[in-house]
């Protein structure tokens, strides 16, 4: 696999359970010119499906064997005693049959069902072979610039492990790069130890209970932070995995509890991490002067060695937190020895201190904010990791979408012409989150099948304001302005007016049985800006700190022509909720689709490209696609025309039902919805943050929109 998928000793890996997101991630790497990739999936059937989409560019692997764990020890008291350091305490996993072979010699197996640990294990196995460099990415990460160009600059040469830093100042292993690491050195040990600790904890629940924990295994990011920091300080640490003690709630409050535990670790970690300065001479890093301050770009680095236990288990650092070596743990170590390269000595054996000290040290550093900036991206970054959004799975895919990193044609191939939209595809979420994967059919032509409701659906039938009804900018041509409109269309005075307008239009969409399109608005509107210390000078510039990035997402063909999408629309309940007919069908079969409620403005742009020019043109009159305002109706002070359901139904008769889009020449509101239509509309209002903003804050909208 490595010979086929690597390039000059480099390989990029990720893990994914969903065919669509695996294909999108692979496409993003190919777009950057990176074909040396491998996606870890659930099985051969998934890889066949991915190959049917990507052809020879497919890089897909799976583990064909999983280790079975023996039942936990019945001698819980002995295990607890061992965990507490009581003399004579022993135990561990249940005594296994000495004749039983958990993993035959030469076999590779996955030791955890968690997909993130599959990625960690594959990264380790590659490093154990020697001669390969591995970049491990989450599927909600995005390459913006050439990663390898920057890794060849002096700032990053000479480091064997580089990591993104998370918001807590520790490792975020969603973007982790190992280069030139020895198969038996500190970097490989840290990855192996992260897996090994969780194997031992899973086999010895009594040990976990001994330190008042309740986990079956520690979060991958926390345990890798612990093992990397162990190598940096020169002794084993359990800082992030043992800093939560759910079986001892008072531990967080006691002076000898969490506070003392963190202080003991800080005394070791702080001197082991040194501040590193990054060059600001090139255009990319120089873009960050506004956030870096007078000292420029800085982060931490350190030297990793094999951290010998020395037979000591200080209680201040967590005590004997690992218990004993267990059958599955021994099978795991035997698998690592099978690579044929030298393995590090047993660091829990007091007699191996000299051997451990003789293993060459390796260097670690965090990426600068230029390579990977936490919590989002700016145009001058090398890579981005989407970790903040109101609706996490949906919001992450939206961030890929508005950063031009989502392929609509690929989504069409996977889901059909209508399945690329949030409104019609209930599972079109982004990296992170997501549920169980349903197997794709294994036949040669079945790779495009993904057996979930919401796939292979036709285009939605849309209703939208005609171009010019709402002014895209706050200074429209033609002199329009104010709430009542004018020659250049209605200029929105703020979010409240936008909410009122969309709430009115939502009644028309429900009554017409169509999907409502969000109007496109320029980022020029002042109510989209932060104000204060970040001024907007009349034209957009990089970095756009003046934008309220927590509420509005910019997109567009250039910085001089940017539109902004309001995050309050990027919600499950706004776009395709709240009626979940697929739940009653258990996600299988053709039992109808959820209500296609709303298209985002960025999606509407693509929708218009999909339909024929004559269908997208605004064509008033009989047989056209413009909804005529009933003669008896009149616009109010807010510019919205009030109509009855009967009047709307009569006006719709003049438009062919199959018309892809119905244009509204004026904003409308249906005043007398009743029966199922009224119930459906009320459900929509109750579940869509944007339609009830700000009244839904801290009720259904847990975000500052």
XYZ file of C-alpha atoms in Angstrom:
705
model
C 0.000 0.000 0.000
C 2.722 2.465 0.962
C 4.677 1.960 -2.248
C 1.523 2.537 -4.275
C 0.150 5.505 -2.334
C 3.232 7.391 -1.106
C 5.233 10.013 -2.992
C 8.891 10.555 -2.142
C 8.294 8.947 1.228
C 5.297 11.183 2.056
C 1.724 10.051 2.684
C -1.411 11.825 3.945
C -3.993 9.802 5.864
C -7.449 10.397 7.291
C -10.366 8.306 8.493
C -14.018 8.546 7.514
C -17.139 6.395 7.775
C -19.178 8.220 5.109
C -18.589 7.727 1.394
C -19.568 11.279 0.490
C -17.204 12.940 2.956
C -14.359 10.560 2.066
C -14.813 11.484 -1.600
C -14.958 15.218 -0.847
C -11.797 15.051 1.290
C -9.944 13.113 -1.426
C -11.084 15.635 -4.037
C -9.765 18.509 -1.916
C -6.334 16.881 -1.710
C -6.285 16.150 -5.454
C -7.164 19.780 -6.095
C -3.977 20.726 -4.224
C -1.980 18.244 -6.320
C -1.756 15.665 -3.512
C -2.540 12.164 -4.776
C -0.472 10.425 -2.073
C -3.451 9.908 0.227
C -5.199 7.056 2.009
C -8.623 7.091 3.669
C -9.257 4.512 6.394
C -12.801 3.175 6.046
C -14.935 0.460 7.620
C -14.333 -2.297 5.114
C -13.688 -3.422 1.560
C -17.245 -2.567 0.511
C -16.647 1.104 1.379
C -13.358 1.202 -0.504
C -15.006 -0.334 -3.579
C -17.669 2.355 -3.446
C -15.027 5.077 -3.172
C -13.082 3.605 -6.080
C -16.223 3.684 -8.236
C -16.223 7.455 -7.711
C -12.524 8.374 -7.816
C -11.158 5.593 -10.025
C -7.357 5.216 -10.031
C -6.982 8.215 -7.709
C -8.587 6.249 -4.894
C -6.495 5.741 -1.791
C -8.498 3.601 0.611
C -7.535 1.056 3.269
C -9.308 -0.916 5.956
C -8.426 -3.231 8.811
C -9.695 -6.733 8.048
C -9.233 -7.999 11.587
C -10.215 -6.644 15.005
C -8.844 -7.907 18.301
C -11.342 -9.444 20.700
C -10.891 -8.325 24.290
C -11.193 -10.957 27.028
C -13.760 -10.239 29.768
C -12.606 -7.904 32.562
C -11.114 -9.350 35.711
C -13.465 -10.679 38.361
C -10.821 -9.853 40.952
C -11.876 -6.234 41.102
C -10.682 -5.705 44.658
C -7.165 -6.831 43.825
C -7.092 -4.573 40.772
C -8.306 -1.610 42.806
C -5.627 -2.327 45.375
C -2.987 -2.351 42.652
C -4.304 0.920 41.273
C -4.131 2.472 44.731
C -0.582 1.221 45.278
C -1.503 -1.152 48.118
C 1.200 -3.727 48.822
C 0.355 -7.114 47.397
C -2.243 -5.701 45.021
C -2.197 -7.463 41.698
C -4.673 -8.409 39.083
C -5.587 -6.941 35.772
C -7.502 -8.540 32.979
C -9.004 -11.941 33.459
C -6.476 -14.684 33.242
C -6.353 -15.652 29.608
C -5.793 -19.153 28.371
C -2.019 -19.312 27.792
C -2.711 -21.333 24.645
C -5.045 -18.682 23.234
C -3.487 -16.524 20.523
C -5.182 -13.128 20.395
C -3.311 -12.083 17.258
C -1.401 -14.532 15.050
C 2.176 -13.611 14.187
C 2.427 -11.331 11.183
C -1.203 -10.166 11.381
C -2.282 -6.540 11.567
C -5.418 -5.785 13.559
C -7.360 -2.766 14.734
C -7.524 -2.508 18.518
C -10.323 0.085 18.829
C -13.608 0.546 16.990
C -13.237 4.322 17.314
C -12.262 5.588 13.854
C -9.911 8.213 15.267
C -7.837 5.477 16.881
C -7.714 3.662 13.547
C -5.985 6.707 12.082
C -3.585 6.885 15.012
C -2.781 3.189 14.700
C -2.136 3.390 10.950
C 0.145 6.384 11.473
C 2.095 4.391 14.063
C 2.359 1.284 11.865
C 3.749 3.367 8.993
C 6.344 4.983 11.259
C 7.342 1.577 12.618
C 8.365 0.519 9.106
C 10.751 3.448 8.814
C 11.461 5.693 5.854
C 8.040 7.357 5.619
C 6.659 10.721 6.708
C 2.981 10.879 7.681
C 0.547 13.786 7.758
C -2.598 12.749 9.652
C -5.614 14.981 8.996
C -9.235 15.103 10.094
C -11.755 15.355 7.268
C -12.857 18.778 8.535
C -9.436 20.232 7.728
C -8.630 22.132 4.571
C -5.392 22.787 2.693
C -5.181 26.351 1.393
C -1.494 26.618 0.465
C 1.263 24.121 -0.366
C 2.006 22.437 2.955
C 5.262 20.865 1.797
C 6.693 24.167 0.582
C 6.371 25.601 4.068
C 7.676 22.441 5.739
C 10.863 22.893 3.708
C 11.513 26.356 5.173
C 13.951 26.817 8.094
C 11.093 27.325 10.562
C 10.040 23.675 10.277
C 13.132 21.726 9.278
C 14.678 19.513 11.912
C 11.458 18.619 13.767
C 10.268 15.029 13.913
C 6.753 15.838 15.188
C 4.648 18.927 14.446
C 1.113 19.494 15.681
C -1.694 21.983 15.565
C -2.272 23.623 18.936
C -5.829 23.614 20.238
C -7.629 26.307 22.187
C -6.282 24.948 25.499
C -2.673 25.210 24.369
C -2.244 21.448 23.938
C -2.136 19.098 20.941
C -4.931 19.031 18.399
C -4.179 15.822 16.516
C -6.601 16.670 13.723
C -3.487 17.999 11.965
C -0.369 16.063 12.997
C 2.827 15.615 10.964
C 5.644 13.134 11.680
C 8.767 13.514 9.545
C 12.047 11.650 9.828
C 10.922 9.957 13.040
C 12.833 6.848 14.080
C 10.801 3.593 14.183
C 11.983 3.073 17.759
C 12.268 6.686 18.875
C 10.262 8.992 21.143
C 7.703 10.021 18.484
C 6.766 6.433 17.618
C 6.742 5.574 21.342
C 4.338 8.448 22.093
C 1.829 7.258 19.475
C 2.147 3.633 20.593
C 1.838 4.542 24.263
C -1.360 6.501 23.572
C -2.946 3.353 22.150
C -1.383 1.073 24.757
C -2.713 3.077 27.703
C -6.246 2.850 26.401
C -5.887 -0.873 25.749
C -4.784 -1.419 29.348
C -7.567 0.759 30.747
C -10.152 -1.046 28.659
C -8.940 -4.398 29.971
C -8.711 -3.170 33.571
C -11.823 -1.160 34.497
C -10.872 -1.574 38.138
C -7.748 0.506 37.527
C -9.873 3.298 36.069
C -12.201 3.132 39.057
C -9.121 3.252 41.291
C -8.449 6.848 40.271
C -12.193 7.645 40.372
C -12.550 7.619 36.612
C -15.405 6.178 34.578
C -13.960 6.126 31.047
C -13.639 3.013 28.936
C -10.823 4.818 27.162
C -9.374 8.321 27.124
C -10.112 10.770 24.298
C -7.478 10.415 21.585
C -6.436 14.065 21.706
C -5.985 13.993 25.482
C -4.014 10.767 25.625
C -1.663 11.811 22.791
C -1.063 15.109 24.589
C -0.181 13.106 27.705
C 2.262 10.811 25.933
C 3.953 13.564 23.895
C 4.320 15.685 27.025
C 5.661 12.607 28.842
C 8.442 12.449 26.261
C 9.048 16.189 26.603
C 9.417 16.157 30.406
C 11.238 12.808 30.585
C 8.782 10.905 32.773
C 5.280 9.470 32.237
C 2.381 11.902 32.735
C -1.397 11.421 32.835
C -2.320 15.094 32.921
C -5.228 15.307 30.448
C -6.659 11.810 30.952
C -6.797 11.984 34.745
C -7.868 15.607 35.225
C -11.538 14.569 35.374
C -12.641 12.333 38.254
C -16.411 11.829 37.843
C -16.572 9.311 40.712
C -15.170 11.929 43.112
C -17.053 15.153 42.437
C -15.356 17.000 45.299
C -11.912 16.350 43.787
C -12.256 19.458 41.597
C -12.769 21.616 44.690
C -10.268 20.204 47.174
C -6.865 21.829 47.617
C -5.255 18.402 47.273
C -7.413 17.589 44.244
C -7.450 19.128 40.779
C -5.508 22.243 41.784
C -2.602 20.258 43.231
C -2.702 17.778 40.321
C -2.413 20.557 37.743
C 0.304 22.347 39.714
C 2.420 19.177 39.867
C 2.176 18.785 36.099
C 2.780 22.472 35.371
C 6.017 22.284 37.374
C 7.283 19.684 34.883
C 5.686 20.855 31.629
C 6.407 24.589 31.798
C 10.224 24.296 31.763
C 10.095 21.563 29.088
C 8.363 23.813 26.530
C 10.428 26.650 25.109
C 9.076 29.599 23.153
C 9.863 29.472 19.437
C 9.859 32.476 17.106
C 8.798 32.098 13.466
C 10.005 34.198 10.556
C 7.689 37.027 9.493
C 9.549 37.887 6.283
C 7.477 35.982 3.730
C 4.049 37.301 2.635
C 2.118 34.461 4.293
C 3.427 34.897 7.846
C 3.558 38.672 7.437
C -0.217 38.601 6.956
C -0.497 37.782 10.672
C 1.150 40.888 12.114
C -2.255 42.183 13.235
C -2.804 39.168 15.500
C 0.796 38.291 16.318
C 1.653 41.610 17.959
C 5.069 43.186 18.331
C 6.790 39.830 18.962
C 5.572 38.251 15.720
C 4.498 34.628 15.364
C 5.457 32.471 18.324
C 4.647 29.023 19.653
C 6.267 26.301 21.753
C 8.837 23.616 21.028
C 10.646 20.943 23.018
C 12.946 17.926 22.941
C 11.427 14.447 23.200
C 13.220 11.549 24.884
C 12.040 8.123 25.994
C 10.440 8.824 29.402
C 11.561 6.056 31.718
C 9.298 5.237 34.663
C 12.312 4.433 36.903
C 9.997 2.246 38.937
C 8.376 5.371 40.391
C 4.659 6.209 40.392
C 4.282 9.580 42.202
C 0.799 10.018 43.632
C 0.921 13.730 42.801
C 1.055 12.766 39.103
C -1.681 10.134 39.237
C 0.017 7.169 40.898
C 0.101 3.718 39.315
C -2.483 4.656 36.733
C -1.811 1.836 34.259
C -2.143 -1.312 36.329
C -0.428 -4.339 34.802
C 0.438 -5.399 31.277
C -2.562 -7.275 29.922
C -3.112 -9.951 27.252
C -4.320 -7.540 24.563
C -1.573 -5.071 25.478
C 1.029 -7.803 24.986
C -0.547 -8.728 21.636
C -0.345 -5.076 20.588
C 3.350 -4.874 21.440
C 3.989 -8.160 19.620
C 2.343 -6.687 16.513
C 4.652 -3.662 16.684
C 7.711 -5.910 16.974
C 6.591 -7.640 13.787
C 7.614 -4.626 11.693
C 11.214 -5.829 11.858
C 12.654 -2.526 13.102
C 14.159 -2.004 16.575
C 11.634 -1.347 19.343
C 12.188 0.847 22.385
C 12.952 -0.926 25.674
C 10.303 -1.602 28.323
C 10.204 1.750 30.097
C 8.479 0.285 33.175
C 11.438 -2.029 33.835
C 13.902 -0.327 36.244
C 16.778 -2.218 34.583
C 16.339 -0.502 31.180
C 17.133 3.097 32.153
C 20.502 3.116 30.399
C 19.057 1.576 27.221
C 16.265 4.173 27.152
C 18.722 7.028 27.684
C 20.793 5.793 24.720
C 17.906 6.248 22.233
C 18.438 9.519 20.286
C 16.171 12.431 21.162
C 13.683 13.916 18.671
C 12.262 17.415 18.363
C 8.664 18.585 18.686
C 7.015 21.911 17.841
C 3.570 23.375 17.427
C 2.736 24.865 14.048
C 2.609 28.637 13.946
C -0.723 30.395 13.463
C 0.282 30.858 9.830
C 0.297 27.122 9.086
C -2.729 26.255 11.206
C -4.790 28.837 13.027
C -7.156 27.474 15.700
C -10.892 28.082 15.349
C -11.111 28.957 11.699
C -9.096 30.358 8.865
C -7.931 33.478 7.103
C -6.811 33.766 3.467
C -3.120 33.775 4.402
C -3.163 30.424 6.222
C -1.608 27.218 4.917
C -4.380 25.046 6.372
C -7.612 25.399 8.313
C -9.461 23.249 10.832
C -13.160 23.985 11.086
C -14.033 23.553 14.731
C -16.524 26.329 15.466
C -20.040 26.544 14.075
C -23.544 26.775 15.541
C -24.774 23.479 14.070
C -21.522 21.522 14.261
C -21.793 18.838 11.549
C -23.824 21.026 9.204
C -21.804 24.142 9.960
C -18.526 22.433 9.149
C -19.737 21.430 5.702
C -21.025 24.949 5.207
C -17.600 26.358 6.045
C -16.083 24.090 3.399
C -18.779 25.310 1.026
C -18.206 29.020 1.535
C -14.430 28.520 1.310
C -14.876 26.955 -2.179
C -13.770 23.592 -0.810
C -16.934 21.594 -1.504
C -17.524 20.017 -4.912
C -21.134 20.252 -6.055
C -20.508 18.033 -9.121
C -19.102 15.330 -6.860
C -22.126 15.659 -4.583
C -24.401 15.256 -7.627
C -22.590 12.064 -8.558
C -23.101 10.731 -5.055
C -26.619 11.894 -4.307
C -28.332 12.898 -7.526
C -29.043 16.456 -8.775
C -31.000 17.484 -5.683
C -28.974 15.663 -3.077
C -26.195 18.237 -2.842
C -28.313 20.684 -0.841
C -28.882 20.824 2.892
C -32.626 21.078 2.285
C -32.865 17.786 0.418
C -30.053 15.646 1.812
C -30.414 15.171 5.546
C -27.016 13.487 5.799
C -24.977 16.028 3.830
C -23.045 17.060 6.906
C -19.413 18.046 7.234
C -16.410 16.420 8.816
C -16.975 15.464 12.416
C -20.163 14.104 13.918
C -22.320 11.803 11.866
C -23.829 8.480 12.667
C -23.255 4.899 11.675
C -22.315 4.103 8.130
C -24.657 1.993 6.032
C -22.771 -0.341 3.724
C -22.742 0.492 0.059
C -23.495 -2.320 -2.328
C -20.376 -4.138 -3.417
C -21.230 -4.519 -7.113
C -19.113 -2.751 -9.697
C -21.835 -0.264 -10.541
C -23.068 0.145 -6.998
C -20.319 2.410 -5.748
C -22.587 5.397 -6.207
C -25.223 3.926 -3.930
C -25.298 5.013 -0.324
C -28.304 3.516 1.366
C -29.597 6.451 3.332
C -32.775 8.352 2.839
C -32.175 11.734 1.244
C -29.886 10.383 -1.487
C -30.558 10.492 -5.244
C -33.334 13.040 -5.021
C -34.468 15.449 -7.737
C -33.887 19.181 -7.683
C -36.051 21.073 -5.199
C -38.757 23.378 -6.500
C -37.788 26.845 -5.304
C -39.576 30.099 -4.576
C -37.454 33.242 -4.330
C -37.513 37.007 -4.468
C -36.772 38.212 -7.981
C -33.388 39.902 -8.460
C -33.511 43.530 -7.362
C -36.465 43.236 -4.970
C -34.002 43.283 -2.091
C -30.965 45.469 -2.564
C -27.862 43.306 -2.398
C -25.831 46.258 -1.065
C -26.669 49.090 1.355
C -26.180 51.642 -1.458
C -28.155 50.304 -4.436
C -28.094 51.908 -7.866
C -31.267 53.831 -8.587
C -31.586 55.552 -5.233
C -33.516 52.893 -3.308
C -33.370 52.971 0.439
C -35.209 52.504 3.676
C -37.635 49.798 4.622
C -40.144 50.569 1.885
C -37.875 50.043 -1.078
C -37.364 52.315 -4.066
C -35.770 52.217 -7.457
C -32.946 49.992 -6.246
C -34.928 47.606 -4.057
C -35.451 47.329 -0.314
C -32.357 48.199 1.710
C -32.349 46.141 4.892
C -31.754 48.239 7.990
C -30.604 45.313 10.125
C -31.153 41.733 11.151
C -34.636 42.386 12.610
C -35.915 43.508 9.213
C -34.297 40.498 7.528
C -35.959 38.177 10.063
C -39.379 39.775 9.539
C -39.008 39.536 5.769
C -37.995 35.857 5.806
C -40.735 34.988 8.311
C -43.269 36.517 5.910
C -41.818 34.663 2.915
C -41.822 31.394 4.859
C -45.635 31.472 4.912
C -45.655 31.738 1.110
C -43.176 28.861 0.745
C -45.273 26.561 2.946
C -48.524 27.476 1.195
C -46.918 26.990 -2.237
C -45.175 23.749 -1.257
C -41.806 25.099 -2.371
C -38.321 25.604 -0.939
C -37.528 29.172 0.096
C -34.292 30.727 -1.185
C -32.348 33.062 1.097
C -31.594 36.342 -0.737
C -27.961 37.126 -1.478
C -26.617 40.048 0.566
C -23.299 41.852 0.256
C -20.872 41.940 3.174
C -20.989 45.748 2.800
C -23.995 46.004 5.132
C -22.813 47.763 8.325
C -24.845 45.478 10.596
C -22.574 42.612 9.496
C -19.506 44.375 10.932
C -17.949 44.338 14.389
C -17.316 48.050 14.680
C -15.087 49.446 17.388
C -11.401 48.615 16.987
C -11.868 46.982 13.573
C -13.053 49.649 11.124
C -14.540 49.038 7.700
C -13.169 51.691 5.366
C -15.626 51.211 2.508
C -13.803 48.358 0.784
C -12.962 44.842 1.882
C -9.426 43.914 2.841
C -7.462 41.000 4.284
C -7.701 40.108 7.083
C -11.397 40.887 7.410
C -11.382 41.332 11.168
C -14.016 44.027 10.751
C -16.583 41.345 9.838
C -18.594 39.731 12.609
C -17.209 36.312 11.729
C -19.140 34.535 14.464
C -22.417 35.467 12.773
C -21.620 35.992 9.084
C -19.607 33.861 6.671
C -18.134 35.602 3.599
C -18.005 33.969 0.179
C -17.749 35.059 -3.425
C -15.564 35.206 -6.528
C -13.229 37.911 -5.172
C -12.618 40.127 -2.176
C -14.233 42.992 -4.092
C -17.455 41.034 -4.600
C -18.210 39.233 -1.346
C -21.566 38.025 -0.105
C -22.241 37.106 3.514
C -24.371 34.219 4.767
C -25.964 34.541 8.192
C -25.138 31.552 10.396
C -28.652 31.654 11.852
C -29.878 30.026 8.620
C -27.237 27.279 8.739
C -29.362 25.210 11.065
C -30.944 21.787 10.909
C -34.391 23.190 11.702
C -34.160 25.970 9.109
C -33.047 24.059 6.047
C -34.584 20.592 6.105
C -36.463 20.175 9.326
C -38.291 19.602 11.430
C -40.348 16.727 9.981
C -38.221 13.565 10.017
C -40.073 10.985 7.985
C -36.839 9.018 7.623
C -36.867 8.218 11.353
C -40.074 6.285 10.977
C -38.494 4.420 8.068
C -35.277 3.784 10.040
C -33.292 5.460 7.295
C -34.110 2.818 4.675
C -36.398 2.500 1.712
C -38.362 4.999 -0.314
C -40.689 6.439 2.302
C -40.564 10.073 1.286
C -38.157 12.829 2.226
C -38.044 15.435 4.930
C -39.478 18.821 4.111
C -37.081 20.802 1.920
C -37.440 24.132 3.679
C -34.736 26.532 2.594
C -31.771 27.022 0.242
C -28.877 29.149 1.451
C -27.897 32.011 -0.832
C -24.634 30.256 -1.720
C -26.637 27.145 -2.636
C -29.068 29.219 -4.691
C -26.177 30.394 -6.855
C -25.368 26.788 -7.707
C -29.045 25.892 -8.140
C -29.354 28.589 -10.806
C -26.387 27.119 -12.663
C -28.093 23.718 -12.744
C -31.268 24.818 -14.493
C -31.666 25.908 -18.109
C -31.257 29.631 -18.953
C -34.929 30.001 -19.917
C -35.980 28.417 -16.609
C -33.850 30.769 -14.515
C -34.832 33.931 -16.418
C -37.505 36.149 -14.850
C -40.490 35.669 -17.200
C -43.695 37.495 -16.192
C -47.072 36.856 -17.768
C -49.120 33.722 -18.535
C -47.000 30.591 -18.671
C -44.092 32.452 -17.096
C -42.529 32.014 -13.674
C -43.339 35.302 -11.893
C -46.023 35.216 -9.208
C -48.442 38.071 -9.877
C -49.610 40.163 -6.951
C -53.397 39.801 -6.529
C -55.199 42.974 -7.567
C -56.904 43.350 -4.186
C -53.641 43.082 -2.233
C -51.460 46.018 -1.268
C -48.041 46.407 0.304
C -47.837 47.593 3.881
C -45.338 49.994 5.412
C -42.770 47.190 5.575
C -43.006 46.595 1.822
C -44.651 43.164 2.269
C -47.886 42.338 0.439
C -50.484 40.511 2.562
C -52.426 37.826 0.668
C -54.782 35.011 1.559
C -54.060 31.367 0.859
C -56.858 31.369 -1.724
C -55.379 34.385 -3.519
C -51.958 32.752 -3.576
C -53.384 29.493 -4.901
C -55.184 31.310 -7.685
C -52.034 33.216 -8.668
C -49.987 29.994 -8.727
C -52.337 28.493 -11.326
C -50.759 30.764 -13.930
C -47.338 29.176 -13.351
C -46.503 25.643 -14.549
C -46.146 23.374 -11.485
C -42.908 21.931 -12.868
C -41.213 25.351 -13.014
C -37.872 24.977 -11.153
C -38.143 28.449 -9.648
C -41.038 30.821 -8.985
C -40.030 34.479 -8.721
C -41.751 36.949 -6.410
C -41.883 40.482 -7.799
C -42.713 41.733 -4.286
C -42.339 40.249 -0.798
C -45.539 38.508 0.307
C -47.100 37.107 3.447
C -49.950 34.590 3.656
C -52.196 35.752 6.473
C -54.573 32.812 6.888
C -52.595 29.561 6.908
C -54.705 26.777 8.390
C -54.726 23.045 8.974
C -51.569 21.067 8.070
C -49.982 24.130 6.442
C -50.327 26.168 9.630
C -48.931 23.295 11.715
C -45.980 22.801 9.358
C -45.215 26.512 9.376
C -45.407 26.718 13.155
C -43.001 23.779 13.444
C -40.608 25.519 11.082
C -40.792 28.743 13.082
C -40.218 26.861 16.340
C -37.107 25.088 15.063
C -35.357 27.691 12.900
C -33.106 30.098 14.796
C -33.121 32.662 12.013
C -36.917 32.875 11.805
C -37.346 33.636 15.521
C -34.124 35.539 16.247
C -33.415 36.851 18.861
C -36.300 35.326 20.828
C -34.961 31.777 20.510
C -31.617 32.596 22.144
C -30.733 30.038 24.849
C -33.878 28.123 23.967
C -33.068 26.562 20.605
C -30.342 28.978 19.455
C -27.227 28.594 21.578
C -25.084 31.014 19.612
C -24.540 34.761 19.400
C -25.962 35.438 15.947
